[in-house]
Short mmCIF file of C-alpha atoms in Angstrom, two decimals:
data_model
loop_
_atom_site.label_atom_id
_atom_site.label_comp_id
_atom_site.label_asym_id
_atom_site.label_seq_id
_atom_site.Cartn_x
_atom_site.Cartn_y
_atom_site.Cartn_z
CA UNK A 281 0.00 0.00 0.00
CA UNK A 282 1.32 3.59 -1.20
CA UNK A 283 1.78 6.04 1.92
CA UNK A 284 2.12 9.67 1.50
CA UNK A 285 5.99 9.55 1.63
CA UNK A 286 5.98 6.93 -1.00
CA UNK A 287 3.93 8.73 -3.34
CA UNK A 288 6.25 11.74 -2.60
CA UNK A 289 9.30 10.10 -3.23
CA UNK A 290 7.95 8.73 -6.33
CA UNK A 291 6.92 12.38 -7.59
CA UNK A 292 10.43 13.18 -6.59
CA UNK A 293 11.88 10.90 -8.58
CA UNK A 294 9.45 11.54 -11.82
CA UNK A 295 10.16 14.83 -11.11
CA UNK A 296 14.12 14.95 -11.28
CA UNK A 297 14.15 12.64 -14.40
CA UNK A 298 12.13 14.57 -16.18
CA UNK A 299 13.77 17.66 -15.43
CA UNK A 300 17.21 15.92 -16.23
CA UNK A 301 15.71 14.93 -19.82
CA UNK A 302 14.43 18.52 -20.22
CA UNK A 303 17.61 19.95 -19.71
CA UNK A 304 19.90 17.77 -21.72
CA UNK A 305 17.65 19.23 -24.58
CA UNK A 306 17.62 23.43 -23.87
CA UNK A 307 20.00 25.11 -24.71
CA UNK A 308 22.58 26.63 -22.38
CA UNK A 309 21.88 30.23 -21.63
CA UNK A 310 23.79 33.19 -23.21
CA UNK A 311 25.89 33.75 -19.57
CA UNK A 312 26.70 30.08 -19.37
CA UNK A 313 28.38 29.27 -22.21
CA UNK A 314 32.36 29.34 -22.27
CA UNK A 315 34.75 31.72 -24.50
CA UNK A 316 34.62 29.14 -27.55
CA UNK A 317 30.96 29.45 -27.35
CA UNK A 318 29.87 32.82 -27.02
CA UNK A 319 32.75 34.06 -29.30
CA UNK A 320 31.14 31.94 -32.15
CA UNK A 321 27.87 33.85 -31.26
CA UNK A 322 28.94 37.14 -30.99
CA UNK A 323 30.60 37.32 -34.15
CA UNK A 324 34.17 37.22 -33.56
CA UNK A 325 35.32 33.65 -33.60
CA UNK A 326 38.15 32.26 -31.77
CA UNK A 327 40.22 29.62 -33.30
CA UNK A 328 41.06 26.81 -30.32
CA UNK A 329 45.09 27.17 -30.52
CA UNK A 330 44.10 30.98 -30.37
CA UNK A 331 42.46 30.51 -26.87
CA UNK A 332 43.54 32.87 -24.28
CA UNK A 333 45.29 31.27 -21.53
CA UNK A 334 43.68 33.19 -19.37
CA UNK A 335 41.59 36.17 -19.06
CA UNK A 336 38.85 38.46 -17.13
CA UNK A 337 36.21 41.33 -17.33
CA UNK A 338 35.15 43.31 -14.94
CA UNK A 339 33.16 46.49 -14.07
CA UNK A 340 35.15 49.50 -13.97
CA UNK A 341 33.08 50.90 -11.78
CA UNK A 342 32.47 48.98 -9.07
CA UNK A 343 34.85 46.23 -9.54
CA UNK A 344 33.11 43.43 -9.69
CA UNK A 345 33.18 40.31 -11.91
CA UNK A 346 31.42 39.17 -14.77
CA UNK A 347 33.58 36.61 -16.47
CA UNK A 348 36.98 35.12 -15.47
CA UNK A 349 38.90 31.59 -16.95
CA UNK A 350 42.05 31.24 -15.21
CA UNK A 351 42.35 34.50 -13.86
CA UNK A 352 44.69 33.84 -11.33
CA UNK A 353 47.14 31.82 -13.38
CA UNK A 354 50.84 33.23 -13.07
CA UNK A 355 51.79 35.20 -16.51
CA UNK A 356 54.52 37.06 -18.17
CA UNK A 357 52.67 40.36 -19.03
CA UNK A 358 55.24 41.21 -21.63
CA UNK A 359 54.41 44.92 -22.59
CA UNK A 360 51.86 45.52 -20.15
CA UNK A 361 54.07 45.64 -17.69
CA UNK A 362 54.71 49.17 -19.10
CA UNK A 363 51.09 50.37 -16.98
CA UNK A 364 52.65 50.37 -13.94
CA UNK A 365 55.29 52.81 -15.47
CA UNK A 366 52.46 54.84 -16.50
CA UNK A 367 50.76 54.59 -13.15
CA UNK A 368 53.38 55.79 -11.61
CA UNK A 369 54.38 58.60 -13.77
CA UNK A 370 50.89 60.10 -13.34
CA UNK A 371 50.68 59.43 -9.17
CA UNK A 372 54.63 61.19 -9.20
CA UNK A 373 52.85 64.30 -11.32
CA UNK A 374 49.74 64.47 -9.34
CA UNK A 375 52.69 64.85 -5.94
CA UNK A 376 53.21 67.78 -8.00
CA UNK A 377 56.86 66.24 -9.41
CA UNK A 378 56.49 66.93 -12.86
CA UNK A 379 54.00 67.60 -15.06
CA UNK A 380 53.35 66.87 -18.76
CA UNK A 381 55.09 69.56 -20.29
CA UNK A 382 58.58 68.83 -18.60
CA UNK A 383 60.95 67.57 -20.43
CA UNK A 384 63.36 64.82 -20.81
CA UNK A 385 66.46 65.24 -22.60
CA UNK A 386 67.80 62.75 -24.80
CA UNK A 387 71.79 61.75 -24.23
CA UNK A 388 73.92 58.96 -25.50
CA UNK A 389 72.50 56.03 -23.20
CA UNK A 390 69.05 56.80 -24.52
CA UNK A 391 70.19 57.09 -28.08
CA UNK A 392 71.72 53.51 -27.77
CA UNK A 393 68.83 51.98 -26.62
CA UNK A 394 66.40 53.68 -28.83
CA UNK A 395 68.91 51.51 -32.08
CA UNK A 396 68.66 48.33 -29.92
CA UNK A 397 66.60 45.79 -32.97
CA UNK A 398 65.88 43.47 -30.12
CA UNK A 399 63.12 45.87 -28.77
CA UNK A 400 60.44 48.20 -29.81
CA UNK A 401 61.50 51.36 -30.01
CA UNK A 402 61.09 54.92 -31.47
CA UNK A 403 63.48 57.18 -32.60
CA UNK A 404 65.57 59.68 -30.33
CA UNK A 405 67.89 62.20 -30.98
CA UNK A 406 70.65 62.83 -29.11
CA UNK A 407 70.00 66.34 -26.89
CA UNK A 408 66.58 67.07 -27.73
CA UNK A 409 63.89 67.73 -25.37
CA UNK A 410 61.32 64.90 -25.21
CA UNK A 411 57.92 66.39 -23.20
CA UNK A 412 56.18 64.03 -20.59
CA UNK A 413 53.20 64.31 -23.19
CA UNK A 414 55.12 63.04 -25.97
CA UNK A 415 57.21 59.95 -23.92
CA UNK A 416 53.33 59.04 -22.58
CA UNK A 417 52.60 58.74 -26.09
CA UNK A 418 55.61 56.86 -27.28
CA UNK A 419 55.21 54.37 -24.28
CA UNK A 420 51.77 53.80 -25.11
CA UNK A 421 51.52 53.14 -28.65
CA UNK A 422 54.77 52.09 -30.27
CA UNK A 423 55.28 50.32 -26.88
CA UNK A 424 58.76 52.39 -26.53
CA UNK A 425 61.20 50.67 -24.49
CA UNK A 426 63.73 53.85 -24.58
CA UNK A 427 60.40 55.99 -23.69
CA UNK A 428 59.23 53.85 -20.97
CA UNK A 429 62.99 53.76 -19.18
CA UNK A 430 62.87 57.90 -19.94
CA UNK A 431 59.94 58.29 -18.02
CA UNK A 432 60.54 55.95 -15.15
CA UNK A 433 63.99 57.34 -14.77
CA UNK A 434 62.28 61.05 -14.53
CA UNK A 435 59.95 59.65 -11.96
CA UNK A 436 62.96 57.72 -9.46
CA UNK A 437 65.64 60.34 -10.59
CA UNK A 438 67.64 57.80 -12.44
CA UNK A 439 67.68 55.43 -9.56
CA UNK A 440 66.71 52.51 -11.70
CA UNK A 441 66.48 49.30 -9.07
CA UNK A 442 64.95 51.91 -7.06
CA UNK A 443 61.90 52.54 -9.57
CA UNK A 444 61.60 48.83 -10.14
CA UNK A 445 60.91 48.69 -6.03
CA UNK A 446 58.49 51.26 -6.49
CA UNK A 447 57.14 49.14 -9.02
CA UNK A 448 56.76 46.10 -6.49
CA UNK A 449 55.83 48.34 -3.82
CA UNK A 450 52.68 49.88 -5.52
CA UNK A 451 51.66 46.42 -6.60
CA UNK A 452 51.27 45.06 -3.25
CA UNK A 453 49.62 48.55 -2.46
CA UNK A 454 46.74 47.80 -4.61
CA UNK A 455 46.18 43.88 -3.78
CA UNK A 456 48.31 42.31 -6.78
CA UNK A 457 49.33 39.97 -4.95
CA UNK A 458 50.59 37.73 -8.02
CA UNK A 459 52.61 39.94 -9.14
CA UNK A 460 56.50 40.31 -9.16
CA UNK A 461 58.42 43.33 -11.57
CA UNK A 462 62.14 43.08 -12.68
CA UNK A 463 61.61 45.86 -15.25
CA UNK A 464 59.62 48.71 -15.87
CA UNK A 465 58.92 47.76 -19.36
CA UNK A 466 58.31 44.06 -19.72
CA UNK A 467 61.71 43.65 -21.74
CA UNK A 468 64.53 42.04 -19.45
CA UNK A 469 67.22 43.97 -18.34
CA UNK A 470 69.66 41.63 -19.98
CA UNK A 471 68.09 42.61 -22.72
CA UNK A 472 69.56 46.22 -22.81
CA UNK A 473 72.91 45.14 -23.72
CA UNK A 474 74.15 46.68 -20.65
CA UNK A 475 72.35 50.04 -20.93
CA UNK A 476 69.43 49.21 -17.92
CA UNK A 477 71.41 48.96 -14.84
CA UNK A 478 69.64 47.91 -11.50
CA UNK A 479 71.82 46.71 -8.92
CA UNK A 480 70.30 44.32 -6.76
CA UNK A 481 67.38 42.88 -9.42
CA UNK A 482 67.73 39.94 -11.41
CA UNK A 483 68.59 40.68 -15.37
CA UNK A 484 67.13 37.96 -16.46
CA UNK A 485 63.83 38.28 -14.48
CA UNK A 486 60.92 38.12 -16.35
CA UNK A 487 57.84 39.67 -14.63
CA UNK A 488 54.95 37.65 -13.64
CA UNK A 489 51.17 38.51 -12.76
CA UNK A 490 47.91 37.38 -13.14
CA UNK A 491 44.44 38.73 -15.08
CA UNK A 492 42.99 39.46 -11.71
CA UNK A 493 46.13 41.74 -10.76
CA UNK A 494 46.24 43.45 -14.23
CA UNK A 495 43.05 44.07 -13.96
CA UNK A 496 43.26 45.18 -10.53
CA UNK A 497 46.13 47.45 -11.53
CA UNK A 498 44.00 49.03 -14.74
CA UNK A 499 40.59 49.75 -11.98
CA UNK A 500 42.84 51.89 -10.04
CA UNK A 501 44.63 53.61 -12.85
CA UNK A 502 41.16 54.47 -14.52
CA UNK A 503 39.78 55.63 -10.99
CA UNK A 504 42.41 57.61 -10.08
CA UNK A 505 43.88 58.92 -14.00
CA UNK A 506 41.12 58.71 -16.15
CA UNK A 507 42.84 61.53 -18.21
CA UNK A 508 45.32 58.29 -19.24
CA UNK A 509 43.14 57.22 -21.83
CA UNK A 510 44.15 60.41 -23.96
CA UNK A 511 47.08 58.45 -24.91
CA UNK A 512 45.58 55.21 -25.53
CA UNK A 513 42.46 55.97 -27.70
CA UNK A 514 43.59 56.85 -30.74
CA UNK A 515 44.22 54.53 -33.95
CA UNK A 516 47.14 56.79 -34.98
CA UNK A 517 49.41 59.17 -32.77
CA UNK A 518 51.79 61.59 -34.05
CA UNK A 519 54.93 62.38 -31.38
CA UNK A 520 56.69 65.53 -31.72
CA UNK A 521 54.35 67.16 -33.95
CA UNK A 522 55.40 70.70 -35.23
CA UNK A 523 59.35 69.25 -34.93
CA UNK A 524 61.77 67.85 -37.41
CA UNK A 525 61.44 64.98 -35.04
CA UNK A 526 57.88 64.08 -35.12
CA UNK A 527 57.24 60.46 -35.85
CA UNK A 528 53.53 58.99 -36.54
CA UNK A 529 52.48 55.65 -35.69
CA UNK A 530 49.81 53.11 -35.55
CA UNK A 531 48.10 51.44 -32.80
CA UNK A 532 48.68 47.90 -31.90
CA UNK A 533 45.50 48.01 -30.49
CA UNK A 534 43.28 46.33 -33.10
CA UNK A 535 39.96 46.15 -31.37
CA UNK A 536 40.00 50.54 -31.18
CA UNK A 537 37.53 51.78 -33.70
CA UNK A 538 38.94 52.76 -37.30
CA UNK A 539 41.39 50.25 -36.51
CA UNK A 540 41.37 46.24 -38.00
CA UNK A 541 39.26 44.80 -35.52
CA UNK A 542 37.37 47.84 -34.28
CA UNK A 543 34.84 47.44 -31.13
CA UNK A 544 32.20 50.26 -30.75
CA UNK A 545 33.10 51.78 -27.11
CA UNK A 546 37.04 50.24 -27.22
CA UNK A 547 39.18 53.65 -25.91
CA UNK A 548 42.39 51.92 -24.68
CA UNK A 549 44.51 50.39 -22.63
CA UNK A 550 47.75 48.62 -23.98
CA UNK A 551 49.04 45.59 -26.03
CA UNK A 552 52.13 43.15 -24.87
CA UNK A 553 53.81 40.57 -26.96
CA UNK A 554 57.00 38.30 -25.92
CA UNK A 555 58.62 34.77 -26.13
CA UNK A 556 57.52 33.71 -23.11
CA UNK A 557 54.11 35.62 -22.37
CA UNK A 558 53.05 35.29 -26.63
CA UNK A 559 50.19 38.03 -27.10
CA UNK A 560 48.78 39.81 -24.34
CA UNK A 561 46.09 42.36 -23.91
CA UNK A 562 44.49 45.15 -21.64
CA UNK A 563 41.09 46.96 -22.85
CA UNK A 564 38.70 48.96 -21.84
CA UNK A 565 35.29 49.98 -23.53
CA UNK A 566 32.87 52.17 -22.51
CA UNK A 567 29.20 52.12 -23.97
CA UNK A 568 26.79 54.51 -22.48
CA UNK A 569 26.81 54.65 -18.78
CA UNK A 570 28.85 51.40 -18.31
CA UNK A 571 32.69 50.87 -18.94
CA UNK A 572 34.41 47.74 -18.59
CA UNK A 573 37.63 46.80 -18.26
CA UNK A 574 39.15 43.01 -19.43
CA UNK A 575 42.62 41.61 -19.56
CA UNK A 576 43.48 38.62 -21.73
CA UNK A 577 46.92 36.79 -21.66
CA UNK A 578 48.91 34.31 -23.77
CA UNK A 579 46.82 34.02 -27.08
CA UNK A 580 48.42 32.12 -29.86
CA UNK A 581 52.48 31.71 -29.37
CA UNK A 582 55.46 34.15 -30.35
CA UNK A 583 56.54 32.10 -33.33
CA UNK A 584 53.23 32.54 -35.15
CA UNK A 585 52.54 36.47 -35.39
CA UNK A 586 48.72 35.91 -36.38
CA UNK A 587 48.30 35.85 -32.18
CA UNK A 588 48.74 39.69 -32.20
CA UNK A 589 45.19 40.16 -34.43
CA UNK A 590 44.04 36.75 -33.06
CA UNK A 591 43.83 38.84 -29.30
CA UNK A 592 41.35 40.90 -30.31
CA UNK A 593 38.95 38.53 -31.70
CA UNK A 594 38.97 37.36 -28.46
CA UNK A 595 39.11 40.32 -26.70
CA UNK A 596 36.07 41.82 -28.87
CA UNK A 597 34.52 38.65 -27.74
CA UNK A 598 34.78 38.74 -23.90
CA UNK A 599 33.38 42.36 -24.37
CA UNK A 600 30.44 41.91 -26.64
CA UNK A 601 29.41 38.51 -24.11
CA UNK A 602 29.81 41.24 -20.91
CA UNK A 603 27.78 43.98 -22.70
CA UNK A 604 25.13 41.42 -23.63
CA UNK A 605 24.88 39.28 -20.64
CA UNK A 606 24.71 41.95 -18.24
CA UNK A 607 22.71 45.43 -17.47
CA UNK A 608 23.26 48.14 -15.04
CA UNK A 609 20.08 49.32 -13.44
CA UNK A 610 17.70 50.23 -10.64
CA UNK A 611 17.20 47.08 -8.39
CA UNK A 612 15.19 49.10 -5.18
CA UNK A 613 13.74 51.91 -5.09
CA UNK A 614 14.47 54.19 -1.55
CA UNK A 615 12.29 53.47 1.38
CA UNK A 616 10.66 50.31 2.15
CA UNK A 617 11.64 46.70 1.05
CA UNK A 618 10.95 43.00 1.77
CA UNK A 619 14.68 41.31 1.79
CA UNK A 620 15.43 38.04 2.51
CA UNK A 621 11.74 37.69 4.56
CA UNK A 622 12.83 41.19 6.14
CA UNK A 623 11.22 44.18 6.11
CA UNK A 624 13.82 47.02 6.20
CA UNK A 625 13.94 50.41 5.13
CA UNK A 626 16.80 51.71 2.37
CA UNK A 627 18.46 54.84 2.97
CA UNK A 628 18.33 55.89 -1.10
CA UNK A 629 17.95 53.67 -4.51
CA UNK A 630 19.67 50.91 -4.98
CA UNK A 631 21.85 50.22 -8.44
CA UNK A 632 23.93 47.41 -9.58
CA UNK A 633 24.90 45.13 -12.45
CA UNK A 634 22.94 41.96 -13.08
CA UNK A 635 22.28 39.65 -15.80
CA UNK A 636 19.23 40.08 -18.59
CA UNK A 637 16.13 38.49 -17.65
CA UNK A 638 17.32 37.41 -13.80
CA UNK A 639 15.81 38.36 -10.53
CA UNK A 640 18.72 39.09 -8.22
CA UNK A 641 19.91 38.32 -4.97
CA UNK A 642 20.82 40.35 -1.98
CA UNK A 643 22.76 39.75 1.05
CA UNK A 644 22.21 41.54 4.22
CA UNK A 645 25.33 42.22 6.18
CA UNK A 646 25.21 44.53 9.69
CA UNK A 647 23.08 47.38 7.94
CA UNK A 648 24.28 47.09 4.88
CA UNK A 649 22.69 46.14 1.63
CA UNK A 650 24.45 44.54 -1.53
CA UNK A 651 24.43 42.59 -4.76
CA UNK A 652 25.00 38.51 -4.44
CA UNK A 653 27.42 37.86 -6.84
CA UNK A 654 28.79 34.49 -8.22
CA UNK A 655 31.97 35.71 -9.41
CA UNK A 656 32.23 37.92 -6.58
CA UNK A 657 35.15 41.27 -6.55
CA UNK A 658 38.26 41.51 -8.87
CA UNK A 659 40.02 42.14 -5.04
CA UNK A 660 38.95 42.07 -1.44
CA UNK A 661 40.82 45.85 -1.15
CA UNK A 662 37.61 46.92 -3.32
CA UNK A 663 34.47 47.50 -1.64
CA UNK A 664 31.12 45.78 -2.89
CA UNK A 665 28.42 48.54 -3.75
CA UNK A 666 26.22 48.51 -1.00
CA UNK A 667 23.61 51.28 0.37
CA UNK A 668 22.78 51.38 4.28
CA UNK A 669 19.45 49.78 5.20
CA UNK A 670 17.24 49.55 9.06
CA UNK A 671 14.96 46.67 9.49
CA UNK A 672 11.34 48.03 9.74
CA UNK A 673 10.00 48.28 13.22
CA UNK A 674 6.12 48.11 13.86
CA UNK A 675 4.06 49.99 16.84
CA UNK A 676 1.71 47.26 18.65
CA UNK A 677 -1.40 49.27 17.60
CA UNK A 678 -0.26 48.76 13.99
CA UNK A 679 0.50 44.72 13.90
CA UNK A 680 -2.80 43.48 12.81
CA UNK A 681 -2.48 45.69 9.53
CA UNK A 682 0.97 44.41 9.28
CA UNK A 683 0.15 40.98 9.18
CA UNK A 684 -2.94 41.69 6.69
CA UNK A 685 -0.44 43.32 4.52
CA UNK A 686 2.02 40.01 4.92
CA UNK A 687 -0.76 38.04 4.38
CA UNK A 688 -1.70 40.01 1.62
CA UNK A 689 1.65 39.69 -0.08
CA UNK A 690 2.51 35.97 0.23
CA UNK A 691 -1.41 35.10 -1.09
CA UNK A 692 0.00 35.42 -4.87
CA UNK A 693 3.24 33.27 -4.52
CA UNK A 694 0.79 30.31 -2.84
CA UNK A 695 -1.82 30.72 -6.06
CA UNK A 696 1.38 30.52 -8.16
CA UNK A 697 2.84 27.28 -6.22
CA UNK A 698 -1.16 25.90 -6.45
CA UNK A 699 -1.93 26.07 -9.81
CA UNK A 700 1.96 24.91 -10.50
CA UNK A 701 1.21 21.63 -8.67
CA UNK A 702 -2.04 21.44 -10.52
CA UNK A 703 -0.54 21.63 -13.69
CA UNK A 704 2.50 19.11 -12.79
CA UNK A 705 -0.60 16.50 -11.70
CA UNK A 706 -2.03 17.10 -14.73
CA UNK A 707 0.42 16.23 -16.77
CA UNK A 708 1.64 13.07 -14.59
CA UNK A 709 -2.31 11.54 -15.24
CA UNK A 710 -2.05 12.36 -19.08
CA UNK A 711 1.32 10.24 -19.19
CA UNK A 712 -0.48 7.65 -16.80
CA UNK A 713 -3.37 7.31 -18.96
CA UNK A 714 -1.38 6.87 -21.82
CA UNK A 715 0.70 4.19 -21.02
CA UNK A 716 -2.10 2.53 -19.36
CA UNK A 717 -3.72 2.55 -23.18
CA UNK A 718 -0.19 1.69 -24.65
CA UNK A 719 -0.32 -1.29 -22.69
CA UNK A 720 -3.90 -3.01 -23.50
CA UNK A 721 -3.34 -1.83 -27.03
CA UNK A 722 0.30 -4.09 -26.97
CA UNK A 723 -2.01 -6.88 -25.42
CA UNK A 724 -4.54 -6.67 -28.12
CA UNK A 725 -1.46 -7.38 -30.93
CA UNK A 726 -0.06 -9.59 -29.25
CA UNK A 727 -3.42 -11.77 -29.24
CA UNK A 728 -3.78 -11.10 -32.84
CA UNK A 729 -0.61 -12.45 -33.94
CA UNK A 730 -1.85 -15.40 -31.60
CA UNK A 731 -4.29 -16.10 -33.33
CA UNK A 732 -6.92 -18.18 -30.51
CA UNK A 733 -5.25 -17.18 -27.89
CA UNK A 734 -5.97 -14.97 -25.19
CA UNK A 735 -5.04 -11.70 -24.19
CA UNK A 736 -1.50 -11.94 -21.96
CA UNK A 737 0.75 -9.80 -20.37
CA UNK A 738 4.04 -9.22 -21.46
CA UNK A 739 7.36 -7.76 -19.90
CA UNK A 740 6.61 -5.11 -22.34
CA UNK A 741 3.38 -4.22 -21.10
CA UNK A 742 3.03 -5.28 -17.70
CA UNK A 743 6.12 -2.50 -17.66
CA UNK A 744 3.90 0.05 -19.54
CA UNK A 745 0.62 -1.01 -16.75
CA UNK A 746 3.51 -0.50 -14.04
CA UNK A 747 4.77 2.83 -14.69
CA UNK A 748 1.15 4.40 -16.19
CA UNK A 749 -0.41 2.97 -12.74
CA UNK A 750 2.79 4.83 -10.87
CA UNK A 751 2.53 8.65 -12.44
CA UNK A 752 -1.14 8.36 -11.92
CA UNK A 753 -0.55 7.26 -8.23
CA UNK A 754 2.21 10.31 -8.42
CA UNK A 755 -0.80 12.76 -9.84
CA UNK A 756 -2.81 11.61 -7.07
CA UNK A 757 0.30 12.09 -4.90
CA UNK A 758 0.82 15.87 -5.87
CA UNK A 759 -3.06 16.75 -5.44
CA UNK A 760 -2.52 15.10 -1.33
CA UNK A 761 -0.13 17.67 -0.97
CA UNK A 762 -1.93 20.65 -2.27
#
């Protein structure tokens, strides 16, 4: 005899397998799917050796996460390396220690390095005058190794070790704390042909970080220097300009509008390439009220060049999946709220980033309010967005009309879970019936091919009787529990 908890566990079962069945035929949703995937969707395919070994994006914002693979997996940034220079080259101006019409002037050491094949370079001239402006520029486009060691030496007043220490020191600073500089420009010091001296750091070090600390490292260089993206969002620079030295080049930067790969709302950051990191890549877009920010590392290898295009097909991808996936609006209005099965009261309107077509979550957290996120922050040294909340309190005169109102407000998730359970029994009696049929109809053939015999059961049908007698007991079983 069937007992309640029999004909629930039954349902159960029914339930789960027909939910597993279901789901092995819908289609994963937009947000789901991995690079490979969306990529293929989105327009911009990426070729499998052409995966990224890692990469991230997040919001520039507020710092949080919307996509990661491998972000924490130890890299040689190459070129990119060459932000931190910038970093600190704008934090030494905003102390007041330059600014970006002081110059730099060129002498023999810089001259060398600027003819070294090895590394990309730009040209200098030996005892010219080389602005801030114009060395930003170089370091930022071209990728100028002599412009990048100009600038760094301006900012640590040619104490070379000592800038790469300044390097480490901000690093840790900000929460990279996978990250470890020997340069200030992602080429080795050996590299220099004794021209980059730093007593005390390893010549041969190669410097190693993560997407989560380059990205990390890019949040707080667009919070703090937004003005940085004048050098980085342009297809073509000319340095120089108005001077028998001026020099125009073109962006390595694909993905920036007018440019090979062009992404609506790309305005920067910076490209690195080497033999150990192959192609790496910093971007940020902005598209109406939302930037973003995303770091991909170690596309394709150095020994097949198509990796520095190949980046930006997947870079363009990771963007166009964020931008797609996700939306930035209003989630509560100011003033009262039901949370969590708590009534509280928020101190102004709540905003945050969420994907399409999802009801979020929120999390509760001594009088404070904020988004549940899977991914979660791009580093625990950034806050989550949160707004200050109290939890509603109730004079006694007032609680009957407070539970009416509770009463009031739960009455349309019961109908819901009602005519849900209706539905589901429903459906289990239709598939009950029908194998029920299934089964005398077998029977009947069966006796036919017989021909005098009687009707008989089967293994075949007395399987069919079995399970069409079970989901109706199941309908029956749903309906008890109404």
């Amino acid at each position: 005899m069937f007992t309640k908890k029999t004909l629930f566990k039954t349902t159960s079962c029914f339930l789960i397998m027909t939910c597993f069945l279901l789901g092995s035929f819908t289609q994963k949703s937009y947000a789901e799917e991995d690079l490979m995937d969306f990529a293929e969707k989105s327009g911009f395919p990426v070729k499998e050796n052409y995966r990224p070994k890692a990469s991230i994006v997040i919001d520039a914002d507020s710092g949080q996460i919307l996509w990661e693979d491998q972000p924490d997996l130890s890299w040689s940034p190459a070129s990119i390396a060459k932000v931190m220079t910038m970093y600190l080259a704008l934090e030494a101006m905003e102390q007041g220690k330059f600014n970006l019409d002081t110059t730099v002037t060129a002498t023999e050491k810089y001259v060398d390095i600027s003819q070294l094949y090895a590394l990309s370079n730009n040209k200098i001239s030996l005892g010219v005058d080389y602005p801030v402006r114009d060395l930003f520029s170089m370091v930022a486009v071209p990728s100028s190794n002599v412009a990048t060691l100009m600038l760094a030496n301006l900012v640590s007043d040619n104490d070379e070790a000592g800038f790469i220490r300044k390097m480490n020191e901000k690093a840790a600073e900000l929460g990279m704390t996978n990250t470890t500089y020997f340069n200030c420009s992602g080429a080795q010091i050996s590299a220099f042909d004794g021209l980059y001296q730093a007593e005390g750091i390893d010549p041969n070090g190669d410097n190693k970080s993560t997407a989560r600390d380059l990205a990390i490292l890019t949040y707080n260089l667009l919070k703090k220097y937004p003005d940085v993206l004048q050098f980085t969002s342009k297809p073509v620079v000319t340095t120089m300009e108005n001077t028998p030295y001026a020099e125009t080049f073109e962006t390595y930067n694909y993905s920036l509008p007018g440019a090979k790969y062009g992404y609506d709302g790309v305005d920067g950051l910076k490209t690195g390439s080497s033999p150990t990191g192959g192609f790496n890549y910093i971007a940020t877009a902005k598209k109406g009220d939302i930037r973003l920010i995303e770091v991909v590392l170690g596309v394709g290898d150095w020994s097949d060049q198509e990796g520095e295009y190949e980046r930006h097909l997947a870079g363009n991808a990771i963007l166009d999946h964020a931008f797609s996936t996700y939306e930035y609006k209003k989630l509560l209005s100011k003033g009262s709220n039901k949370i969590n099965k708590k009534e509280i009261n928020l101190e102004q309107d709540f905003y945050g980033f969420v994907k399409k077509d999802t009801q979020p979550s929120f999390k509760l957290v001594d009088g404070q309010l904020s988004l549940t996120n899977n991914y979660g922050q791009v580093s625990p040294n950034i806050p989550v967005h949160s707004v200050r909340y109290q939890e509603s309190t109730s004079p006694a005169d007032d609680k009957p009309s407070a539970k009416h109102e509770k009463k009031n407000s739960s009455a349309p998730s019961k109908t819901n879970k009602t005519e849900y359970n209706y539905l589901v029994s429903a459906i289990l009696a239709i598939l009950g019936l029908l194998l029920l049929v299934f089964s005398r109809v077998f029977r009947k053939r069966i006796a036919g091919v017989r021909r005098g015999s009687r009707k008989m059961a089967t293994p075949t049908t007395r399987f069919l009787f079995i399970l069409g007698a079970l989901l109706l007991l199941s309908a029956i079983g749903v309906l008890l529990f109404l």
